[in-house]
PDB file of C-alpha atoms in Angstrom:
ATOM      1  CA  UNK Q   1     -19.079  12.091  14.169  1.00 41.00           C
ATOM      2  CA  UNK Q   2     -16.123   9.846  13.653  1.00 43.00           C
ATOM      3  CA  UNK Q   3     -17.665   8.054  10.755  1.00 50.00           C
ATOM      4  CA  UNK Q   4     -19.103  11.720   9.001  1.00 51.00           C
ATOM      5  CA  UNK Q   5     -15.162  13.001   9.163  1.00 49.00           C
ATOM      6  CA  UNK Q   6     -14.109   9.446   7.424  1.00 53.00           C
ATOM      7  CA  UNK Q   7     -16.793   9.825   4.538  1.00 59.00           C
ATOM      8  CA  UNK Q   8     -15.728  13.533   4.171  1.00 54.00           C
ATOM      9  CA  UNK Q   9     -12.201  12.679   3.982  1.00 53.00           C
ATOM     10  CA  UNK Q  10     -13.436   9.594   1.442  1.00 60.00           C
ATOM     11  CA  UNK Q  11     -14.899  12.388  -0.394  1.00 62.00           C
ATOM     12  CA  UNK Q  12     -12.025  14.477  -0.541  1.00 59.00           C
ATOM     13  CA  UNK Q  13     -10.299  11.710  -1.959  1.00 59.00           C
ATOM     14  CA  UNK Q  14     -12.467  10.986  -5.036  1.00 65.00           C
ATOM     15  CA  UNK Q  15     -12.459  14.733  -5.788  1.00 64.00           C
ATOM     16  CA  UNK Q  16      -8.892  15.103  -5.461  1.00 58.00           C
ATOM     17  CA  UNK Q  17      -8.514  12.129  -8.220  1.00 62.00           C
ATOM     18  CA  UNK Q  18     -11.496  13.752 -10.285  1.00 64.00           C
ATOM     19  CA  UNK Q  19      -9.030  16.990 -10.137  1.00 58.00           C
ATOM     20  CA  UNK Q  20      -5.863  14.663 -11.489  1.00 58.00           C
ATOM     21  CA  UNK Q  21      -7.705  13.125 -14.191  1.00 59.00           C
ATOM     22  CA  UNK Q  22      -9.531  16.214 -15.260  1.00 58.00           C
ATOM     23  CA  UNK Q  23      -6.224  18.127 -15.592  1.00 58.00           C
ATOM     24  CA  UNK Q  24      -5.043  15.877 -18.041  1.00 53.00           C
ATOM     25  CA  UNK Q  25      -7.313  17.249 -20.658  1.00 53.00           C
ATOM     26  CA  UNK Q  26      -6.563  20.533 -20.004  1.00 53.00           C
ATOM     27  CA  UNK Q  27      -4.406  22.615 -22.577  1.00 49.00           C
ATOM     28  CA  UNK Q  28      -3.113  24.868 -20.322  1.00 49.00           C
ATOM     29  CA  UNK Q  29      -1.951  22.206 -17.263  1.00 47.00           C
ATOM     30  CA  UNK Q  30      -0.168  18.693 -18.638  1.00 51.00           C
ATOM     31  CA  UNK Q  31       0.924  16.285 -15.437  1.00 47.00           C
ATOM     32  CA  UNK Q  32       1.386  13.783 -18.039  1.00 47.00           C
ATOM     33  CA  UNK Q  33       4.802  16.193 -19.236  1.00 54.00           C
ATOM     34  CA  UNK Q  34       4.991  16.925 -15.598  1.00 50.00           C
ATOM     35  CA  UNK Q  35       5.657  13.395 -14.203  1.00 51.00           C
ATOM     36  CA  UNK Q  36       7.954  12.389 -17.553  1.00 53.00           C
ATOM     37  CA  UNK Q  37       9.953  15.535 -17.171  1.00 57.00           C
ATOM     38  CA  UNK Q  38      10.914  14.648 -13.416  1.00 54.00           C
ATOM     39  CA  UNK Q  39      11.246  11.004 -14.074  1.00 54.00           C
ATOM     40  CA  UNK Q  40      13.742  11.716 -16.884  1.00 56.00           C
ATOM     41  CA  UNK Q  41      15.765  14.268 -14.695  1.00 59.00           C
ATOM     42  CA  UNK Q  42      16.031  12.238 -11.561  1.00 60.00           C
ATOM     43  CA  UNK Q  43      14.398   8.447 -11.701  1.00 63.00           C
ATOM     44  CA  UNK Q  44      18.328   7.181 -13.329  1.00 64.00           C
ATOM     45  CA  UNK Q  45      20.043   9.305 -10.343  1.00 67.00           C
ATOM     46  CA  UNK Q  46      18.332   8.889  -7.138  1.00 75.00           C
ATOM     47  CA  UNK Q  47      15.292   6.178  -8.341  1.00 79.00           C
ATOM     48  CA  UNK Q  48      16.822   3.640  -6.025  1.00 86.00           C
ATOM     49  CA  UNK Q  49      17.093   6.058  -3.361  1.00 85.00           C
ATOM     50  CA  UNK Q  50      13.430   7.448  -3.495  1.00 82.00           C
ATOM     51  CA  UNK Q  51      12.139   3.214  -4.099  1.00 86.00           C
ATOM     52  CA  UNK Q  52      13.560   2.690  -0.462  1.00 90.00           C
ATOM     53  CA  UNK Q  53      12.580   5.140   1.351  1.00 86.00           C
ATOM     54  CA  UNK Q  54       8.983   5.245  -0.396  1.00 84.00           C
ATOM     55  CA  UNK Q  55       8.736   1.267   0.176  1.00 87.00           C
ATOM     56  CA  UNK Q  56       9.052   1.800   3.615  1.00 87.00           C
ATOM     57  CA  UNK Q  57       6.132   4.878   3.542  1.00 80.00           C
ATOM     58  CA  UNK Q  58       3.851   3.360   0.824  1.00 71.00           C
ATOM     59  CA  UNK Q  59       2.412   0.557  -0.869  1.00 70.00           C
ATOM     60  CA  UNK Q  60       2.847  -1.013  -4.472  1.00 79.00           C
ATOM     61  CA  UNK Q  61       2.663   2.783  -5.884  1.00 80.00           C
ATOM     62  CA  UNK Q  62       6.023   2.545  -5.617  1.00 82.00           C
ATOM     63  CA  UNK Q  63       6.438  -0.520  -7.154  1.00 88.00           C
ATOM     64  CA  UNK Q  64       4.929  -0.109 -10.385  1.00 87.00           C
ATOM     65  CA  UNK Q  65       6.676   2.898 -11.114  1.00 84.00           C
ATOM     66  CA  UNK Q  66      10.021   0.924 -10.744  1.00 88.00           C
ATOM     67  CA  UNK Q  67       8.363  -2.093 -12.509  1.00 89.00           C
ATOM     68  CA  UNK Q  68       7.859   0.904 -15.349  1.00 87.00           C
ATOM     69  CA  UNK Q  69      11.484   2.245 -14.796  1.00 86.00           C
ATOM     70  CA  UNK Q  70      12.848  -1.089 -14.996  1.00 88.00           C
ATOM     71  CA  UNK Q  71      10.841  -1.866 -18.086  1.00 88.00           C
ATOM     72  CA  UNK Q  72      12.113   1.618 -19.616  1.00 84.00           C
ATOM     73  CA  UNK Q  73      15.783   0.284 -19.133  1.00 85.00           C
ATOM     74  CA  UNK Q  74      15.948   3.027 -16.204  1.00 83.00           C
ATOM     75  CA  UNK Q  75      16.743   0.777 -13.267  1.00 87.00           C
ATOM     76  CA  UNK Q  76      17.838  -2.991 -13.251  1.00 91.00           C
ATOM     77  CA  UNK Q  77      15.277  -5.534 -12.479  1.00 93.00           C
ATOM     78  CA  UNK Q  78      16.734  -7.716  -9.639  1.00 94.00           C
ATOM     79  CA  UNK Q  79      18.415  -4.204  -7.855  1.00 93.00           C
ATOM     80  CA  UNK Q  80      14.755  -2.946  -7.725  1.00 93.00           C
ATOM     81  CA  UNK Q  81      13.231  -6.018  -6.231  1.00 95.00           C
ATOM     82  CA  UNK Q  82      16.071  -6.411  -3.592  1.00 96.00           C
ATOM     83  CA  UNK Q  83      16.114  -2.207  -2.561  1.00 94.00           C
ATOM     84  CA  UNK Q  84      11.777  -2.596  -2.694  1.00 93.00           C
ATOM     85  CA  UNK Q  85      12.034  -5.527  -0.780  1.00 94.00           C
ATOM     86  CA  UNK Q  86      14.698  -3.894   1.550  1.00 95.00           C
ATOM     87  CA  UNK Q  87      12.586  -1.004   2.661  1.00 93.00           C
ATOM     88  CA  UNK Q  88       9.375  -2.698   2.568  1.00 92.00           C
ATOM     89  CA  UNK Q  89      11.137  -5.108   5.578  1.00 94.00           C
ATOM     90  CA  UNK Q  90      12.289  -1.923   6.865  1.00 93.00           C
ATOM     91  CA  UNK Q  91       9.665  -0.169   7.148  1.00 91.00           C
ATOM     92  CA  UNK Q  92       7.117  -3.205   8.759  1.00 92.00           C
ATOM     93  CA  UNK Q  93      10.301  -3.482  11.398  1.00 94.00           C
ATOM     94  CA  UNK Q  94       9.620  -0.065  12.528  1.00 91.00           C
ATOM     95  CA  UNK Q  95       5.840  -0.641  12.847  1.00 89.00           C
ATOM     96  CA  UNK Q  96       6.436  -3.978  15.072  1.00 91.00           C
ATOM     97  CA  UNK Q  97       9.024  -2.177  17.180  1.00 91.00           C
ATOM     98  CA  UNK Q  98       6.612   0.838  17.832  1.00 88.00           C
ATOM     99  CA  UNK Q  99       4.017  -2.075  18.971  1.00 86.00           C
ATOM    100  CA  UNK Q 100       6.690  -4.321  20.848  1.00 87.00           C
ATOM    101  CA  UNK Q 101       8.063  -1.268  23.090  1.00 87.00           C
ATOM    102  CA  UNK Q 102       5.185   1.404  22.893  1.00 81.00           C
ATOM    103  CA  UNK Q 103       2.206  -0.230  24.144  1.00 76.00           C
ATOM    104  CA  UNK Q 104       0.513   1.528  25.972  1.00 74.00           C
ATOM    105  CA  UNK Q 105       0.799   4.177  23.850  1.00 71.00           C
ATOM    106  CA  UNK Q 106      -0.352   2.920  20.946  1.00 71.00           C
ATOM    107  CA  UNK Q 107      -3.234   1.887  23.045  1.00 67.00           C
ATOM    108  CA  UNK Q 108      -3.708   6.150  23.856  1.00 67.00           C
ATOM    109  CA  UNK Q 109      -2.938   7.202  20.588  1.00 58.00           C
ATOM    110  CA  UNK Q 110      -4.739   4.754  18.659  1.00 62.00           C
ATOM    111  CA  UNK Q 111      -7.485   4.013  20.182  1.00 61.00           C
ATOM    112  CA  UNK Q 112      -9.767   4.926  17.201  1.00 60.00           C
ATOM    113  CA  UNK Q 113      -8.001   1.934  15.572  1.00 67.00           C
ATOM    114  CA  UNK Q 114      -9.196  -0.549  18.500  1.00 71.00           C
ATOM    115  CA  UNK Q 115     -11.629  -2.940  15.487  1.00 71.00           C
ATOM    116  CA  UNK Q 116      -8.483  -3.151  13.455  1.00 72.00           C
ATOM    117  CA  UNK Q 117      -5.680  -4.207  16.134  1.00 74.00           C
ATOM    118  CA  UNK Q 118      -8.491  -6.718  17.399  1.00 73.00           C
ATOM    119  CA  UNK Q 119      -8.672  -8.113  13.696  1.00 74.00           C
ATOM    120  CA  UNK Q 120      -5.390  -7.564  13.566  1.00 73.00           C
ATOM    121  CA  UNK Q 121      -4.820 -10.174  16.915  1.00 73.00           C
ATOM    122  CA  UNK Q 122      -7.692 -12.582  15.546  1.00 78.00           C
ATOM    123  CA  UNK Q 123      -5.981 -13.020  11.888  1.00 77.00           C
ATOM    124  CA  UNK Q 124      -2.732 -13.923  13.818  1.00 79.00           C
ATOM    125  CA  UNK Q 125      -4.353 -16.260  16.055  1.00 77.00           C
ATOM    126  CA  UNK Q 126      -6.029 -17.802  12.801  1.00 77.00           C
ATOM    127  CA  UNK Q 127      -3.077 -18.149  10.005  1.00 76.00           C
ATOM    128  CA  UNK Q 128      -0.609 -17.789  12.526  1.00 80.00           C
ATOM    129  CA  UNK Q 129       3.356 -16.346  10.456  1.00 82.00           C
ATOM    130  CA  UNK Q 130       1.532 -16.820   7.030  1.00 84.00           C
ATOM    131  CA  UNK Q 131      -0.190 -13.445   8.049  1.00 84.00           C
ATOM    132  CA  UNK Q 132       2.696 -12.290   7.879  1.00 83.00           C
ATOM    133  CA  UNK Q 133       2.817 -12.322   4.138  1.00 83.00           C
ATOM    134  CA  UNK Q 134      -1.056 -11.907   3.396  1.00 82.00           C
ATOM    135  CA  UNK Q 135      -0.857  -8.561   5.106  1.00 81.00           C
ATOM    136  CA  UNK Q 136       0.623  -7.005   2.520  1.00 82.00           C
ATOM    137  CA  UNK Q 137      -2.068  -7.519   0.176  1.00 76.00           C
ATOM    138  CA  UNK Q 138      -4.607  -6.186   2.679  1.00 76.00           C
ATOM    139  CA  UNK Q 139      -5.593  -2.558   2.427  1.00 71.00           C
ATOM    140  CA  UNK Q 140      -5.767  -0.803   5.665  1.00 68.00           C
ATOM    141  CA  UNK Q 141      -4.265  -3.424   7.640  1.00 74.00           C
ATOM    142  CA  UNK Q 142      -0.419  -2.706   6.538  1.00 77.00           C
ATOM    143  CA  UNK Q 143       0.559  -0.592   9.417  1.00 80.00           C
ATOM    144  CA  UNK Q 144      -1.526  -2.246  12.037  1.00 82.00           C
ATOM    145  CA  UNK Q 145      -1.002  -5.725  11.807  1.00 84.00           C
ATOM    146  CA  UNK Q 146       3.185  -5.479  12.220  1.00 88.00           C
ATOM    147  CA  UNK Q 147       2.160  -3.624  15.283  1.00 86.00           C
ATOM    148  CA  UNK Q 148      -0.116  -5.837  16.658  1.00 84.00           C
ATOM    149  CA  UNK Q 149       2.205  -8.551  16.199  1.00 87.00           C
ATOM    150  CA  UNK Q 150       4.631  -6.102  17.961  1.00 87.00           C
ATOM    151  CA  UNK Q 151       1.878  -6.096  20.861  1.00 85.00           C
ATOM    152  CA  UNK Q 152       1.933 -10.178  21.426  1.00 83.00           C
ATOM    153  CA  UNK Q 153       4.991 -12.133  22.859  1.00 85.00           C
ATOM    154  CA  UNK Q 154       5.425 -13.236  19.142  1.00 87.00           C
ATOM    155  CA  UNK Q 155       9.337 -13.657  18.607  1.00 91.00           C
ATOM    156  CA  UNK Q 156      11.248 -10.644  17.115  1.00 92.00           C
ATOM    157  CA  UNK Q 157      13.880 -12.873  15.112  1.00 93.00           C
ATOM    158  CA  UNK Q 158      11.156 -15.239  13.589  1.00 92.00           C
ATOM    159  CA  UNK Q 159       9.079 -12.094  12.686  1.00 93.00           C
ATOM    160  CA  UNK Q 160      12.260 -10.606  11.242  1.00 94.00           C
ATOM    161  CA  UNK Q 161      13.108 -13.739   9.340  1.00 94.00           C
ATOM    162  CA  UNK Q 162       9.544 -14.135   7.687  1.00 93.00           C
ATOM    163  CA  UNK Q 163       9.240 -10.219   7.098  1.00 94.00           C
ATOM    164  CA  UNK Q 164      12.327 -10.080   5.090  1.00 94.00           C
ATOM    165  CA  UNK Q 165      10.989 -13.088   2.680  1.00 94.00           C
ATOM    166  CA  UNK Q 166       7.386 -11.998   2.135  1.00 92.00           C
ATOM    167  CA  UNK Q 167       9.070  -8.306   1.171  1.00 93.00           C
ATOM    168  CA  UNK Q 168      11.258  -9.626  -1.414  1.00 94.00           C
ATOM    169  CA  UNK Q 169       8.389 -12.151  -2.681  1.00 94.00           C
ATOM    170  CA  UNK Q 170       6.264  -8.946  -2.157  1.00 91.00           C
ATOM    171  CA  UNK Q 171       8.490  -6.786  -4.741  1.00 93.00           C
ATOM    172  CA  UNK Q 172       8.941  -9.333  -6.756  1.00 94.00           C
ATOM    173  CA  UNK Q 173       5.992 -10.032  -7.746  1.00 93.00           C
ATOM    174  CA  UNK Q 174       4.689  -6.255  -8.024  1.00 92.00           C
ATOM    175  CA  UNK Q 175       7.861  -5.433 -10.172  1.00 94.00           C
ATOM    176  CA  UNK Q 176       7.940  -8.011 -12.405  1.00 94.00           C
ATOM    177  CA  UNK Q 177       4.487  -8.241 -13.259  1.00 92.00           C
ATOM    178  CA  UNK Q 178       4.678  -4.410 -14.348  1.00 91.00           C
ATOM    179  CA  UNK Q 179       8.160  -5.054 -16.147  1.00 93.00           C
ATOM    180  CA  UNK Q 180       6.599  -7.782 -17.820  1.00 91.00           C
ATOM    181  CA  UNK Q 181       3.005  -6.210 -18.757  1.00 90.00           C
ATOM    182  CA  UNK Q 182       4.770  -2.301 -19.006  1.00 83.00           C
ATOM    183  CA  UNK Q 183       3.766  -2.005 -22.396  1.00 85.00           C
ATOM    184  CA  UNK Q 184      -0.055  -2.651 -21.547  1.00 85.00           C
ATOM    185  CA  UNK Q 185       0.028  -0.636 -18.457  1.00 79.00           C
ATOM    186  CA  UNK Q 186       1.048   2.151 -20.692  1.00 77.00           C
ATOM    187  CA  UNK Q 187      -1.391   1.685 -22.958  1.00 80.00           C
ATOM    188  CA  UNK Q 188      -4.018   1.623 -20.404  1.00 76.00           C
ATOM    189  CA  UNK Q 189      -1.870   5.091 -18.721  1.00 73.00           C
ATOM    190  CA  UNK Q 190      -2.708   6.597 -22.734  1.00 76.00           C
ATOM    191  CA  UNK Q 191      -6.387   5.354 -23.143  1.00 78.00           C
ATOM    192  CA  UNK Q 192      -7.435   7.016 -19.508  1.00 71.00           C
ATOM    193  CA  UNK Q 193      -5.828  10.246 -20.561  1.00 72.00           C
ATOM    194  CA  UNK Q 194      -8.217  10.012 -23.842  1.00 77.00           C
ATOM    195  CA  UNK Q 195     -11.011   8.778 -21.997  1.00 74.00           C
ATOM    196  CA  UNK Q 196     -10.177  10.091 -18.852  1.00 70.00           C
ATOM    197  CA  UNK Q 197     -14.320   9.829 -17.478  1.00 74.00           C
ATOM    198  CA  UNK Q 198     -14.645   6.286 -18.120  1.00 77.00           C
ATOM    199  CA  UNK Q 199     -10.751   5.728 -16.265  1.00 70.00           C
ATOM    200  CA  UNK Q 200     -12.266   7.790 -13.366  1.00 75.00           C
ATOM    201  CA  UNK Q 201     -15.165   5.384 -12.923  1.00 80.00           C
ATOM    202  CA  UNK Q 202     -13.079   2.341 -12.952  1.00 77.00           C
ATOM    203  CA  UNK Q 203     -10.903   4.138 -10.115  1.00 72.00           C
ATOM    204  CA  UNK Q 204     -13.563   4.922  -7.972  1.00 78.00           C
ATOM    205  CA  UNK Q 205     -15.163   1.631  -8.547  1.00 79.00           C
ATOM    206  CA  UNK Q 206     -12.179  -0.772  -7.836  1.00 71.00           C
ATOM    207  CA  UNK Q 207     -11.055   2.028  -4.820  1.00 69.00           C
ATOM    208  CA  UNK Q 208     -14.953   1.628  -3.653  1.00 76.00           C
ATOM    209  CA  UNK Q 209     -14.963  -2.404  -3.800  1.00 76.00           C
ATOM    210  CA  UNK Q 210     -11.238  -2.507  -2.339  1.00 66.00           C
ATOM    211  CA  UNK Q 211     -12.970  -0.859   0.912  1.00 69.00           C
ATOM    212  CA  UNK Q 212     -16.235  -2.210   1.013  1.00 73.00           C
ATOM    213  CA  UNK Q 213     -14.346  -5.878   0.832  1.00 69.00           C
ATOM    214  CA  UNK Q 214     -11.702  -5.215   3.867  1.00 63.00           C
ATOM    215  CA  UNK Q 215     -14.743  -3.424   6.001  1.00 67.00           C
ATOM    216  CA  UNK Q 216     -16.961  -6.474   5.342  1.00 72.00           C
ATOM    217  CA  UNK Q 217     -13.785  -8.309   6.305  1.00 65.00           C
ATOM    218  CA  UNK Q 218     -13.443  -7.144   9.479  1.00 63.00           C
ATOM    219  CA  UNK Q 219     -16.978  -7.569  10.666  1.00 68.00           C
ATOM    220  CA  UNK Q 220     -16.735 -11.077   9.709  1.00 69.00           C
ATOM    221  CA  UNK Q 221     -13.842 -11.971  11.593  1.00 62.00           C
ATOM    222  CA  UNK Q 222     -15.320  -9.864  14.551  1.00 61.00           C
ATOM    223  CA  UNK Q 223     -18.685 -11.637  14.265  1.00 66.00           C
ATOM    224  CA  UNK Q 224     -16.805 -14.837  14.522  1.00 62.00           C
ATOM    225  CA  UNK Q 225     -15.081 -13.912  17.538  1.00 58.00           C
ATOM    226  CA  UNK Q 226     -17.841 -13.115  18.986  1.00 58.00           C
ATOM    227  CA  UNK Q 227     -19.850 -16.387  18.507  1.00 57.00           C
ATOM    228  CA  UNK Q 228     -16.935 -18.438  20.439  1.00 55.00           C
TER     229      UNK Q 228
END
């Protein structure tokens, strides 16, 4: 049943981006003019406000639309990286101290999430604080390995310490690779909307590999747990 309700919500997904993509064509429904019309009212005003408090929610979404900002001349490169990296520590501070003082009910609550906290324990075990940065980069895993670490005896101040680093190397790197290659990614943003089919396919196939490589992932770190 579980794994029925996670392809139906996969497939809700996929049709909800379909939706996007398809109302881009449409005469009578722009969210190109949409997104640009809020951006221009409110990204110079509050765009540092909504980059912190979405870097704490969310991924590199976020990111690239300040890398975009910043490469419009709407928002100052190194302020963006420091506020990104700010609530990206923020936010992965919150996750360890819900693990750290809430462990038994994380183990209530979550206990759908039982694989991931045990990869989550293994990868810790294996790299030791350098997961501490490669989490980051690892889809599904963003919320539940600060947590597990949260779970272990691991110290709060060295976690604190190496959090803060890989989330300003983390926005760093995001932003300025979209400041730097803005013009491209905007070019890419105007060939989807003309061939907005062929942008869909590349979506769902990079969303599709993205998921298939973290699952595969997971049962290969659980496979070698169990062979020791």
């Amino acid at each position: 049943m579980k794994k029925w309700c996670k392809i139906f919500i996969f497939l809700i997904l996929i049709a909800l981006i379909a939706y996007i993509i398809y109302g881009l064509i449409q005469n009578d429904f722009s969210l190109e003019a949409f997104i640009i019309n809020i951006w221009n009212q409110h990204v110079e005003k509050w765009g540092y406000v909504i980059l912190f408090f979405w870097s704490i929610l969310e991924g590199e979404l976020g990111l690239i639309f300040a890398g975009l900002a910043v490469h419009d001349g709407k928002m100052h490169l190194a302020l963006a990286i420091f506020i990104a990296g700010l609530g990206g520590f923020v936010g992965d501070q919150i996750y360890f101290y819900i693990g750290r003082y809430n462990k038994k009910y994380i183990q209530k609550k979550l206990h759908t999430q039982r694989r991931k906290f045990a990869v989550g324990h293994l990868l810790l075990q294996k790299f030791g604080w350098p997961i501490i940065f490669i989490q980051r980069y690892m889809y599904g895993f963003r919320t539940i390995i600060p947590m597990s670490i949260g779970i272990t005896r691991y110290s709060a101040k060295k976690f604190a310490f190496i959090n803060l680093l890989s989330a300003w190397i983390w926005a760093s790197i995001t932003i300025l690779l979209t400041w730097y290659f803005g013009s491209l990614i905007q070019d890419f943003l105007f060939w989807a909307k003309k061939h907005w089919y062929l942008a869909l396919i590349l979506i769902l196939a990079f969303l599709s590999l993205l998921f298939f490589s973290f699952k595969q992932m997971e049962k290969t770190i659980l496979k070698e747990r169990k062979k020791q």
